[in-house]
JSON list of C-alpha atoms in Angstrom, two decimals:
[
{"chain": "A", "resi": 1, "resn": "MET", "atom": "CA", "xyz": [115.92, -13.06, -17.52]},
{"chain": "A", "resi": 2, "resn": "LEU", "atom": "CA", "xyz": [118.49, -13.93, -20.20]},
{"chain": "A", "resi": 3, "resn": "LYS", "atom": "CA", "xyz": [118.45, -17.52, -21.46]},
{"chain": "A", "resi": 4, "resn": "MET", "atom": "CA", "xyz": [120.68, -18.95, -24.17]},
{"chain": "A", "resi": 5, "resn": "GLN", "atom": "CA", "xyz": [119.79, -22.47, -25.26]},
{"chain": "A", "resi": 6, "resn": "SER", "atom": "CA", "xyz": [121.96, -24.66, -27.51]},
{"chain": "A", "resi": 7, "resn": "VAL", "atom": "CA", "xyz": [123.44, -21.59, -29.20]},
{"chain": "A", "resi": 8, "resn": "ARG", "atom": "CA", "xyz": [125.78, -22.18, -32.13]},
{"chain": "A", "resi": 9, "resn": "VAL", "atom": "CA", "xyz": [127.79, -19.43, -33.83]},
{"chain": "A", "resi": 10, "resn": "ASP", "atom": "CA", "xyz": [130.37, -19.63, -36.61]},
{"chain": "A", "resi": 11, "resn": "ILE", "atom": "CA", "xyz": [132.92, -16.97, -37.49]},
{"chain": "A", "resi": 12, "resn": "GLU", "atom": "CA", "xyz": [134.40, -17.21, -40.98]},
{"chain": "A", "resi": 13, "resn": "GLY", "atom": "CA", "xyz": [133.47, -20.88, -41.16]},
{"chain": "A", "resi": 14, "resn": "VAL", "atom": "CA", "xyz": [134.92, -21.77, -37.75]},
{"chain": "A", "resi": 15, "resn": "GLN", "atom": "CA", "xyz": [132.51, -22.90, -35.05]},
{"chain": "A", "resi": 16, "resn": "VAL", "atom": "CA", "xyz": [133.11, -20.70, -31.99]},
{"chain": "A", "resi": 17, "resn": "LEU", "atom": "CA", "xyz": [130.04, -21.36, -29.85]},
{"chain": "A", "resi": 18, "resn": "ARG", "atom": "CA", "xyz": [129.05, -25.04, -29.62]},
{"chain": "A", "resi": 19, "resn": "ASP", "atom": "CA", "xyz": [125.59, -25.67, -28.18]},
{"chain": "A", "resi": 20, "resn": "LEU", "atom": "CA", "xyz": [126.17, -23.05, -25.48]},
{"chain": "A", "resi": 21, "resn": "SER", "atom": "CA", "xyz": [123.45, -22.83, -22.83]},
{"chain": "A", "resi": 22, "resn": "LEU", "atom": "CA", "xyz": [123.20, -20.51, -19.84]},
{"chain": "A", "resi": 23, "resn": "ALA", "atom": "CA", "xyz": [120.53, -18.79, -17.78]},
{"chain": "A", "resi": 24, "resn": "LEU", "atom": "CA", "xyz": [120.96, -15.57, -15.80]},
{"chain": "A", "resi": 25, "resn": "GLU", "atom": "CA", "xyz": [118.88, -14.76, -12.74]},
{"chain": "A", "resi": 26, "resn": "PRO", "atom": "CA", "xyz": [117.38, -11.26, -12.43]},
{"chain": "A", "resi": 27, "resn": "GLY", "atom": "CA", "xyz": [119.43, -8.91, -10.29]},
{"chain": "A", "resi": 28, "resn": "LYS", "atom": "CA", "xyz": [122.42, -11.26, -10.08]},
{"chain": "A", "resi": 29, "resn": "ALA", "atom": "CA", "xyz": [125.99, -10.84, -11.35]},
{"chain": "A", "resi": 30, "resn": "THR", "atom": "CA", "xyz": [127.43, -13.71, -13.37]},
{"chain": "A", "resi": 31, "resn": "VAL", "atom": "CA", "xyz": [131.08, -13.90, -14.39]},
{"chain": "A", "resi": 32, "resn": "LEU", "atom": "CA", "xyz": [131.96, -15.84, -17.54]},
{"chain": "A", "resi": 33, "resn": "ILE", "atom": "CA", "xyz": [135.59, -16.95, -17.36]},
{"chain": "A", "resi": 34, "resn": "GLY", "atom": "CA", "xyz": [137.78, -18.70, -19.89]},
{"chain": "A", "resi": 35, "resn": "ARG", "atom": "CA", "xyz": [141.00, -18.47, -21.83]},
{"chain": "A", "resi": 36, "resn": "ASN", "atom": "CA", "xyz": [141.46, -16.25, -24.86]},
{"chain": "A", "resi": 37, "resn": "GLY", "atom": "CA", "xyz": [139.53, -17.75, -27.75]},
{"chain": "A", "resi": 38, "resn": "ALA", "atom": "CA", "xyz": [137.17, -19.73, -25.51]},
{"chain": "A", "resi": 39, "resn": "GLY", "atom": "CA", "xyz": [134.12, -17.81, -26.74]},
{"chain": "A", "resi": 40, "resn": "LYS", "atom": "CA", "xyz": [133.56, -15.14, -24.07]},
{"chain": "A", "resi": 41, "resn": "THR", "atom": "CA", "xyz": [133.43, -12.12, -26.35]},
{"chain": "A", "resi": 42, "resn": "THR", "atom": "CA", "xyz": [131.49, -14.07, -28.97]},
{"chain": "A", "resi": 43, "resn": "THR", "atom": "CA", "xyz": [128.84, -14.85, -26.36]},
{"chain": "A", "resi": 44, "resn": "LEU", "atom": "CA", "xyz": [128.26, -11.17, -25.59]},
{"chain": "A", "resi": 45, "resn": "ARG", "atom": "CA", "xyz": [128.37, -10.14, -29.24]},
{"chain": "A", "resi": 46, "resn": "THR", "atom": "CA", "xyz": [125.79, -12.81, -30.01]},
{"chain": "A", "resi": 47, "resn": "VAL", "atom": "CA", "xyz": [123.46, -11.47, -27.31]},
{"chain": "A", "resi": 48, "resn": "MET", "atom": "CA", "xyz": [123.81, -8.02, -28.88]},
{"chain": "A", "resi": 49, "resn": "GLY", "atom": "CA", "xyz": [123.03, -9.40, -32.34]},
{"chain": "A", "resi": 50, "resn": "LEU", "atom": "CA", "xyz": [126.44, -8.50, -33.74]},
{"chain": "A", "resi": 51, "resn": "LEU", "atom": "CA", "xyz": [126.97, -12.10, -34.84]},
{"chain": "A", "resi": 52, "resn": "PRO", "atom": "CA", "xyz": [124.30, -14.28, -36.48]},
{"chain": "A", "resi": 53, "resn": "LEU", "atom": "CA", "xyz": [122.98, -17.46, -34.90]},
{"chain": "A", "resi": 54, "resn": "GLN", "atom": "CA", "xyz": [123.56, -20.74, -36.68]},
{"chain": "A", "resi": 55, "resn": "GLY", "atom": "CA", "xyz": [121.32, -22.48, -34.19]},
{"chain": "A", "resi": 56, "resn": "GLY", "atom": "CA", "xyz": [119.72, -22.26, -30.77]},
{"chain": "A", "resi": 57, "resn": "LYS", "atom": "CA", "xyz": [117.61, -19.66, -28.96]},
{"chain": "A", "resi": 58, "resn": "ILE", "atom": "CA", "xyz": [118.22, -16.43, -27.06]},
{"chain": "A", "resi": 59, "resn": "ARG", "atom": "CA", "xyz": [115.47, -14.97, -24.92]},
{"chain": "A", "resi": 60, "resn": "LEU", "atom": "CA", "xyz": [115.28, -11.96, -22.61]},
{"chain": "A", "resi": 61, "resn": "GLY", "atom": "CA", "xyz": [112.31, -12.68, -20.42]},
{"chain": "A", "resi": 62, "resn": "ASP", "atom": "CA", "xyz": [109.48, -13.37, -22.85]},
{"chain": "A", "resi": 63, "resn": "THR", "atom": "CA", "xyz": [111.26, -11.66, -25.76]},
{"chain": "A", "resi": 64, "resn": "ASP", "atom": "CA", "xyz": [112.89, -13.66, -28.54]},
{"chain": "A", "resi": 65, "resn": "LEU", "atom": "CA", "xyz": [116.07, -11.64, -29.04]},
{"chain": "A", "resi": 66, "resn": "ALA", "atom": "CA", "xyz": [117.01, -13.58, -32.16]},
{"chain": "A", "resi": 67, "resn": "ALA", "atom": "CA", "xyz": [114.04, -11.98, -33.91]},
{"chain": "A", "resi": 68, "resn": "ILE", "atom": "CA", "xyz": [115.16, -8.43, -33.04]},
{"chain": "A", "resi": 69, "resn": "PRO", "atom": "CA", "xyz": [117.73, -6.54, -35.16]},
{"chain": "A", "resi": 70, "resn": "SER", "atom": "CA", "xyz": [120.94, -5.66, -33.33]},
{"chain": "A", "resi": 71, "resn": "HIS", "atom": "CA", "xyz": [120.28, -1.90, -33.44]},
{"chain": "A", "resi": 72, "resn": "HIS", "atom": "CA", "xyz": [116.96, -2.40, -31.62]},
{"chain": "A", "resi": 73, "resn": "ARG", "atom": "CA", "xyz": [118.26, -4.53, -28.74]},
{"chain": "A", "resi": 74, "resn": "ALA", "atom": "CA", "xyz": [119.35, -1.59, -26.58]},
{"chain": "A", "resi": 75, "resn": "ALA", "atom": "CA", "xyz": [115.68, -0.54, -26.55]},
{"chain": "A", "resi": 76, "resn": "HIS", "atom": "CA", "xyz": [115.03, -3.69, -24.51]},
{"chain": "A", "resi": 77, "resn": "GLY", "atom": "CA", "xyz": [117.21, -2.39, -21.68]},
{"chain": "A", "resi": 78, "resn": "ILE", "atom": "CA", "xyz": [120.50, -4.05, -22.65]},
{"chain": "A", "resi": 79, "resn": "GLY", "atom": "CA", "xyz": [123.72, -2.08, -22.13]},
{"chain": "A", "resi": 80, "resn": "TYR", "atom": "CA", "xyz": [127.00, -3.28, -23.63]},
{"chain": "A", "resi": 81, "resn": "ALA", "atom": "CA", "xyz": [130.56, -2.16, -22.87]},
{"chain": "A", "resi": 82, "resn": "PRO", "atom": "CA", "xyz": [132.91, -3.87, -25.36]},
{"chain": "A", "resi": 83, "resn": "GLU", "atom": "CA", "xyz": [136.50, -4.68, -24.50]},
{"chain": "A", "resi": 84, "resn": "ASP", "atom": "CA", "xyz": [137.88, -2.13, -26.99]},
{"chain": "A", "resi": 85, "resn": "ARG", "atom": "CA", "xyz": [135.63, 0.71, -25.69]},
{"chain": "A", "resi": 86, "resn": "ARG", "atom": "CA", "xyz": [134.79, 2.02, -29.22]},
{"chain": "A", "resi": 87, "resn": "LEU", "atom": "CA", "xyz": [134.64, 5.69, -28.30]},
{"chain": "A", "resi": 88, "resn": "ILE", "atom": "CA", "xyz": [134.25, 8.31, -31.02]},
{"chain": "A", "resi": 89, "resn": "PRO", "atom": "CA", "xyz": [137.51, 10.30, -30.71]},
{"chain": "A", "resi": 90, "resn": "SER", "atom": "CA", "xyz": [136.12, 13.62, -31.92]},
{"chain": "A", "resi": 91, "resn": "PHE", "atom": "CA", "xyz": [133.11, 13.52, -29.59]},
{"chain": "A", "resi": 92, "resn": "SER", "atom": "CA", "xyz": [133.40, 14.72, -26.01]},
{"chain": "A", "resi": 93, "resn": "VAL", "atom": "CA", "xyz": [133.18, 12.22, -23.17]},
{"chain": "A", "resi": 94, "resn": "GLU", "atom": "CA", "xyz": [129.65, 13.40, -22.42]},
{"chain": "A", "resi": 95, "resn": "GLU", "atom": "CA", "xyz": [128.61, 13.09, -26.05]},
{"chain": "A", "resi": 96, "resn": "ASN", "atom": "CA", "xyz": [129.97, 9.53, -26.12]},
{"chain": "A", "resi": 97, "resn": "ILE", "atom": "CA", "xyz": [127.99, 8.68, -23.00]},
{"chain": "A", "resi": 98, "resn": "LEU", "atom": "CA", "xyz": [124.79, 10.15, -24.42]},
{"chain": "A", "resi": 99, "resn": "LEU", "atom": "CA", "xyz": [125.02, 8.37, -27.78]},
{"chain": "A", "resi": 100, "resn": "PRO", "atom": "CA", "xyz": [122.80, 5.33, -27.03]},
{"chain": "A", "resi": 101, "resn": "ALA", "atom": "CA", "xyz": [120.14, 7.50, -25.38]},
{"chain": "A", "resi": 102, "resn": "LEU", "atom": "CA", "xyz": [120.09, 9.74, -28.44]},
{"chain": "A", "resi": 103, "resn": "ALA", "atom": "CA", "xyz": [119.90, 6.71, -30.71]},
{"chain": "A", "resi": 104, "resn": "LEU", "atom": "CA", "xyz": [116.84, 5.54, -28.75]},
{"chain": "A", "resi": 105, "resn": "LYS", "atom": "CA", "xyz": [115.36, 9.06, -29.07]},
{"chain": "A", "resi": 106, "resn": "LEU", "atom": "CA", "xyz": [114.76, 9.32, -25.34]},
{"chain": "A", "resi": 107, "resn": "PRO", "atom": "CA", "xyz": [113.11, 12.58, -24.22]},
{"chain": "A", "resi": 108, "resn": "ALA", "atom": "CA", "xyz": [115.50, 15.31, -23.07]},
{"chain": "A", "resi": 109, "resn": "ASP", "atom": "CA", "xyz": [114.32, 15.08, -19.45]},
{"chain": "A", "resi": 110, "resn": "GLU", "atom": "CA", "xyz": [114.94, 11.33, -19.42]},
{"chain": "A", "resi": 111, "resn": "ARG", "atom": "CA", "xyz": [118.41, 11.78, -20.94]},
{"chain": "A", "resi": 112, "resn": "ARG", "atom": "CA", "xyz": [119.33, 14.37, -18.31]},
{"chain": "A", "resi": 113, "resn": "GLN", "atom": "CA", "xyz": [118.14, 12.14, -15.47]},
{"chain": "A", "resi": 114, "resn": "ARG", "atom": "CA", "xyz": [120.04, 9.11, -16.76]},
{"chain": "A", "resi": 115, "resn": "LEU", "atom": "CA", "xyz": [123.18, 11.20, -17.29]},
{"chain": "A", "resi": 116, "resn": "GLU", "atom": "CA", "xyz": [122.89, 12.51, -13.74]},
{"chain": "A", "resi": 117, "resn": "ASP", "atom": "CA", "xyz": [122.62, 8.92, -12.49]},
{"chain": "A", "resi": 118, "resn": "VAL", "atom": "CA", "xyz": [125.78, 7.99, -14.41]},
{"chain": "A", "resi": 119, "resn": "TYR", "atom": "CA", "xyz": [127.69, 10.95, -12.97]},
{"chain": "A", "resi": 120, "resn": "THR", "atom": "CA", "xyz": [126.53, 10.07, -9.47]},
{"chain": "A", "resi": 121, "resn": "LEU", "atom": "CA", "xyz": [127.90, 6.55, -9.87]},
{"chain": "A", "resi": 122, "resn": "LEU", "atom": "CA", "xyz": [131.00, 7.64, -11.82]},
{"chain": "A", "resi": 123, "resn": "PRO", "atom": "CA", "xyz": [131.88, 11.17, -10.62]},
{"chain": "A", "resi": 124, "resn": "GLU", "atom": "CA", "xyz": [135.23, 11.03, -12.42]},
{"chain": "A", "resi": 125, "resn": "LEU", "atom": "CA", "xyz": [133.35, 11.14, -15.71]},
{"chain": "A", "resi": 126, "resn": "GLN", "atom": "CA", "xyz": [131.73, 14.46, -14.87]},
{"chain": "A", "resi": 127, "resn": "ALA", "atom": "CA", "xyz": [135.21, 15.94, -14.44]},
{"chain": "A", "resi": 128, "resn": "LEU", "atom": "CA", "xyz": [136.13, 14.59, -17.89]},
{"chain": "A", "resi": 129, "resn": "LYS", "atom": "CA", "xyz": [132.87, 15.39, -19.67]},
{"chain": "A", "resi": 130, "resn": "SER", "atom": "CA", "xyz": [134.30, 18.07, -21.98]},
{"chain": "A", "resi": 131, "resn": "ARG", "atom": "CA", "xyz": [137.43, 16.13, -22.93]},
{"chain": "A", "resi": 132, "resn": "PRO", "atom": "CA", "xyz": [137.51, 14.53, -26.40]},
{"chain": "A", "resi": 133, "resn": "GLY", "atom": "CA", "xyz": [136.94, 10.78, -26.41]},
{"chain": "A", "resi": 134, "resn": "GLY", "atom": "CA", "xyz": [140.29, 10.41, -28.14]},
{"chain": "A", "resi": 135, "resn": "GLY", "atom": "CA", "xyz": [142.04, 12.23, -25.30]},
{"chain": "A", "resi": 136, "resn": "VAL", "atom": "CA", "xyz": [141.29, 9.88, -22.41]},
{"chain": "A", "resi": 137, "resn": "SER", "atom": "CA", "xyz": [143.53, 7.15, -21.06]},
{"chain": "A", "resi": 138, "resn": "GLY", "atom": "CA", "xyz": [142.77, 3.45, -21.42]},
{"chain": "A", "resi": 139, "resn": "GLY", "atom": "CA", "xyz": [141.41, 3.24, -17.88]},
{"chain": "A", "resi": 140, "resn": "GLN", "atom": "CA", "xyz": [139.31, 6.36, -18.32]},
{"chain": "A", "resi": 141, "resn": "GLY", "atom": "CA", "xyz": [138.01, 4.97, -21.60]},
{"chain": "A", "resi": 142, "resn": "LYS", "atom": "CA", "xyz": [136.83, 1.84, -19.79]},
{"chain": "A", "resi": 143, "resn": "MET", "atom": "CA", "xyz": [134.84, 4.04, -17.39]},
{"chain": "A", "resi": 144, "resn": "VAL", "atom": "CA", "xyz": [133.36, 6.05, -20.28]},
{"chain": "A", "resi": 145, "resn": "ALA", "atom": "CA", "xyz": [132.27, 2.81, -21.96]},
{"chain": "A", "resi": 146, "resn": "LEU", "atom": "CA", "xyz": [130.66, 1.70, -18.69]},
{"chain": "A", "resi": 147, "resn": "GLY", "atom": "CA", "xyz": [128.84, 5.03, -18.35]},
{"chain": "A", "resi": 148, "resn": "ARG", "atom": "CA", "xyz": [127.62, 4.81, -21.94]},
{"chain": "A", "resi": 149, "resn": "ALA", "atom": "CA", "xyz": [126.30, 1.27, -21.37]},
{"chain": "A", "resi": 150, "resn": "LEU", "atom": "CA", "xyz": [124.51, 2.39, -18.20]},
{"chain": "A", "resi": 151, "resn": "MET", "atom": "CA", "xyz": [122.55, 4.98, -20.16]},
{"chain": "A", "resi": 152, "resn": "VAL", "atom": "CA", "xyz": [120.43, 2.16, -21.60]},
{"chain": "A", "resi": 153, "resn": "ALA", "atom": "CA", "xyz": [121.01, -0.79, -19.23]},
{"chain": "A", "resi": 154, "resn": "ARG", "atom": "CA", "xyz": [117.67, -1.13, -17.47]},
{"chain": "A", "resi": 155, "resn": "SER", "atom": "CA", "xyz": [117.50, -4.93, -17.37]},
{"chain": "A", "resi": 156, "resn": "LEU", "atom": "CA", "xyz": [120.88, -6.33, -18.46]},
{"chain": "A", "resi": 157, "resn": "LEU", "atom": "CA", "xyz": [124.47, -5.03, -18.48]},
{"chain": "A", "resi": 158, "resn": "LEU", "atom": "CA", "xyz": [127.14, -6.83, -20.51]},
{"chain": "A", "resi": 159, "resn": "LEU", "atom": "CA", "xyz": [130.80, -6.05, -19.69]},
{"chain": "A", "resi": 160, "resn": "ASP", "atom": "CA", "xyz": [133.50, -7.58, -21.87]},
{"chain": "A", "resi": 161, "resn": "GLU", "atom": "CA", "xyz": [136.90, -7.98, -20.17]},
{"chain": "A", "resi": 162, "resn": "PRO", "atom": "CA", "xyz": [136.55, -4.77, -18.13]},
{"chain": "A", "resi": 163, "resn": "PHE", "atom": "CA", "xyz": [139.97, -5.17, -16.48]},
{"chain": "A", "resi": 164, "resn": "GLN", "atom": "CA", "xyz": [141.87, -5.87, -19.69]},
{"chain": "A", "resi": 165, "resn": "GLY", "atom": "CA", "xyz": [144.87, -3.53, -19.87]},
{"chain": "A", "resi": 166, "resn": "LEU", "atom": "CA", "xyz": [144.13, -1.76, -16.58]},
{"chain": "A", "resi": 167, "resn": "ALA", "atom": "CA", "xyz": [146.81, -1.09, -13.98]},
{"chain": "A", "resi": 168, "resn": "PRO", "atom": "CA", "xyz": [146.10, -2.80, -10.63]},
{"chain": "A", "resi": 169, "resn": "ALA", "atom": "CA", "xyz": [144.99, 0.44, -8.95]},
{"chain": "A", "resi": 170, "resn": "LEU", "atom": "CA", "xyz": [142.56, 1.25, -11.77]},
{"chain": "A", "resi": 171, "resn": "ALA", "atom": "CA", "xyz": [141.24, -2.32, -11.77]},
{"chain": "A", "resi": 172, "resn": "LEU", "atom": "CA", "xyz": [140.55, -1.98, -8.05]},
{"chain": "A", "resi": 173, "resn": "ASP", "atom": "CA", "xyz": [138.70, 1.31, -8.68]},
{"chain": "A", "resi": 174, "resn": "TYR", "atom": "CA", "xyz": [136.60, -0.37, -11.36]},
{"chain": "A", "resi": 175, "resn": "THR", "atom": "CA", "xyz": [135.78, -3.20, -8.96]},
{"chain": "A", "resi": 176, "resn": "ARG", "atom": "CA", "xyz": [134.63, -0.71, -6.33]},
{"chain": "A", "resi": 177, "resn": "THR", "atom": "CA", "xyz": [132.47, 0.99, -8.96]},
{"chain": "A", "resi": 178, "resn": "LEU", "atom": "CA", "xyz": [130.79, -2.32, -9.78]},
{"chain": "A", "resi": 179, "resn": "GLY", "atom": "CA", "xyz": [130.16, -2.83, -6.08]},
{"chain": "A", "resi": 180, "resn": "ARG", "atom": "CA", "xyz": [128.42, 0.57, -5.85]},
{"chain": "A", "resi": 181, "resn": "LEU", "atom": "CA", "xyz": [126.46, -0.25, -8.99]},
{"chain": "A", "resi": 182, "resn": "ARG", "atom": "CA", "xyz": [125.16, -3.45, -7.47]},
{"chain": "A", "resi": 183, "resn": "GLU", "atom": "CA", "xyz": [124.10, -1.59, -4.32]},
{"chain": "A", "resi": 184, "resn": "GLN", "atom": "CA", "xyz": [122.33, 1.18, -6.23]},
{"chain": "A", "resi": 185, "resn": "LYS", "atom": "CA", "xyz": [120.72, -0.88, -9.01]},
{"chain": "A", "resi": 186, "resn": "GLN", "atom": "CA", "xyz": [119.73, -4.14, -7.38]},
{"chain": "A", "resi": 187, "resn": "ASP", "atom": "CA", "xyz": [117.34, -5.10, -10.20]},
{"chain": "A", "resi": 188, "resn": "LEU", "atom": "CA", "xyz": [120.08, -4.90, -12.85]},
{"chain": "A", "resi": 189, "resn": "THR", "atom": "CA", "xyz": [121.46, -8.23, -14.11]},
{"chain": "A", "resi": 190, "resn": "LEU", "atom": "CA", "xyz": [125.17, -8.37, -14.99]},
{"chain": "A", "resi": 191, "resn": "LEU", "atom": "CA", "xyz": [127.13, -10.68, -17.28]},
{"chain": "A", "resi": 192, "resn": "ILE", "atom": "CA", "xyz": [130.87, -9.99, -17.10]},
{"chain": "A", "resi": 193, "resn": "THR", "atom": "CA", "xyz": [133.58, -11.79, -19.05]},
{"chain": "A", "resi": 194, "resn": "GLU", "atom": "CA", "xyz": [137.07, -12.16, -17.61]},
{"chain": "A", "resi": 195, "resn": "SER", "atom": "CA", "xyz": [140.19, -14.24, -18.09]},
{"chain": "A", "resi": 196, "resn": "SER", "atom": "CA", "xyz": [141.31, -13.73, -14.47]},
{"chain": "A", "resi": 197, "resn": "PRO", "atom": "CA", "xyz": [138.21, -13.39, -12.30]},
{"chain": "A", "resi": 198, "resn": "HIS", "atom": "CA", "xyz": [139.79, -12.92, -8.86]},
{"chain": "A", "resi": 199, "resn": "LEU", "atom": "CA", "xyz": [139.02, -9.18, -8.83]},
{"chain": "A", "resi": 200, "resn": "LEU", "atom": "CA", "xyz": [135.33, -10.01, -9.20]},
{"chain": "A", "resi": 201, "resn": "ASP", "atom": "CA", "xyz": [135.09, -12.36, -6.22]},
{"chain": "A", "resi": 202, "resn": "ALA", "atom": "CA", "xyz": [133.33, -9.69, -4.15]},
{"chain": "A", "resi": 203, "resn": "VAL", "atom": "CA", "xyz": [130.92, -8.85, -6.99]},
{"chain": "A", "resi": 204, "resn": "ALA", "atom": "CA", "xyz": [129.96, -12.19, -8.53]},
{"chain": "A", "resi": 205, "resn": "ASP", "atom": "CA", "xyz": [126.98, -14.26, -7.42]},
{"chain": "A", "resi": 206, "resn": "ARG", "atom": "CA", "xyz": [127.85, -17.00, -9.89]},
{"chain": "A", "resi": 207, "resn": "THR", "atom": "CA", "xyz": [130.81, -18.03, -12.02]},
{"chain": "A", "resi": 208, "resn": "LEU", "atom": "CA", "xyz": [130.55, -19.94, -15.29]},
{"chain": "A", "resi": 209, "resn": "ARG", "atom": "CA", "xyz": [133.51, -21.43, -17.11]},
{"chain": "A", "resi": 210, "resn": "ILE", "atom": "CA", "xyz": [133.56, -21.56, -20.90]},
{"chain": "A", "resi": 211, "resn": "GLU", "atom": "CA", "xyz": [135.91, -23.78, -22.90]},
{"chain": "A", "resi": 212, "resn": "ARG", "atom": "CA", "xyz": [135.86, -24.22, -26.68]},
{"chain": "A", "resi": 213, "resn": "GLY", "atom": "CA", "xyz": [132.50, -22.50, -26.96]},
{"chain": "A", "resi": 214, "resn": "SER", "atom": "CA", "xyz": [130.59, -24.46, -24.32]},
{"chain": "A", "resi": 215, "resn": "ILE", "atom": "CA", "xyz": [129.84, -23.94, -20.63]},
{"chain": "A", "resi": 216, "resn": "THR", "atom": "CA", "xyz": [131.80, -26.59, -18.75]},
{"chain": "A", "resi": 217, "resn": "SER", "atom": "CA", "xyz": [131.16, -25.73, -15.09]},
{"chain": "A", "resi": 218, "resn": "ALA", "atom": "CA", "xyz": [129.20, -23.43, -12.78]},
{"chain": "A", "resi": 219, "resn": "GLU", "atom": "CA", "xyz": [129.91, -22.24, -9.26]},
{"chain": "A", "resi": 220, "resn": "GLY", "atom": "CA", "xyz": [127.60, -20.34, -6.91]},
{"chain": "A", "resi": 221, "resn": "GLY", "atom": "CA", "xyz": [124.00, -19.35, -7.39]}
]
């Protein structure tokens, strides 16, 4: 599955990831915890190719991800839900969800099937499908971002701070959704970043702690 070996990343001349190494097991959920600025978001953005490597290796199975442009990585079954959601305000919820599948030029039948799977897992999105992306609440936007990521996540799903800004009740709903996801898609590997991981105790197989750009401890798995 995903392996990062001695990864180094700088942002504006500041070293953020320092020889970071981790390995994810297929079908398992790993939570990456750490304080703000520890390197959690940078780790996910590096996997997606949104930040350049200064050193190290990133592999997905037998594939060298570092050799693949960022806009081609979703084609390798990687779904990504960033912390800030990044919805297109003028597009409907359904159009936002479909975007990565359209970018990959999936056949219409395949797009419909994947969209149906998303609505089965997240029925609240079907009720919102005609609403503009700019007209949903923060919690709803998190769910839309999850649905969009699931349109292409066939091997790996990356979730960046999914509970950030959510009210406790909405955070609990999101946790239940992740539980259903794990039951329905047992081959899907998850990497989830969080500052306060207690809500993920029932979901996580393994917890990694990151400090100053390096993995400092591992629990479980």
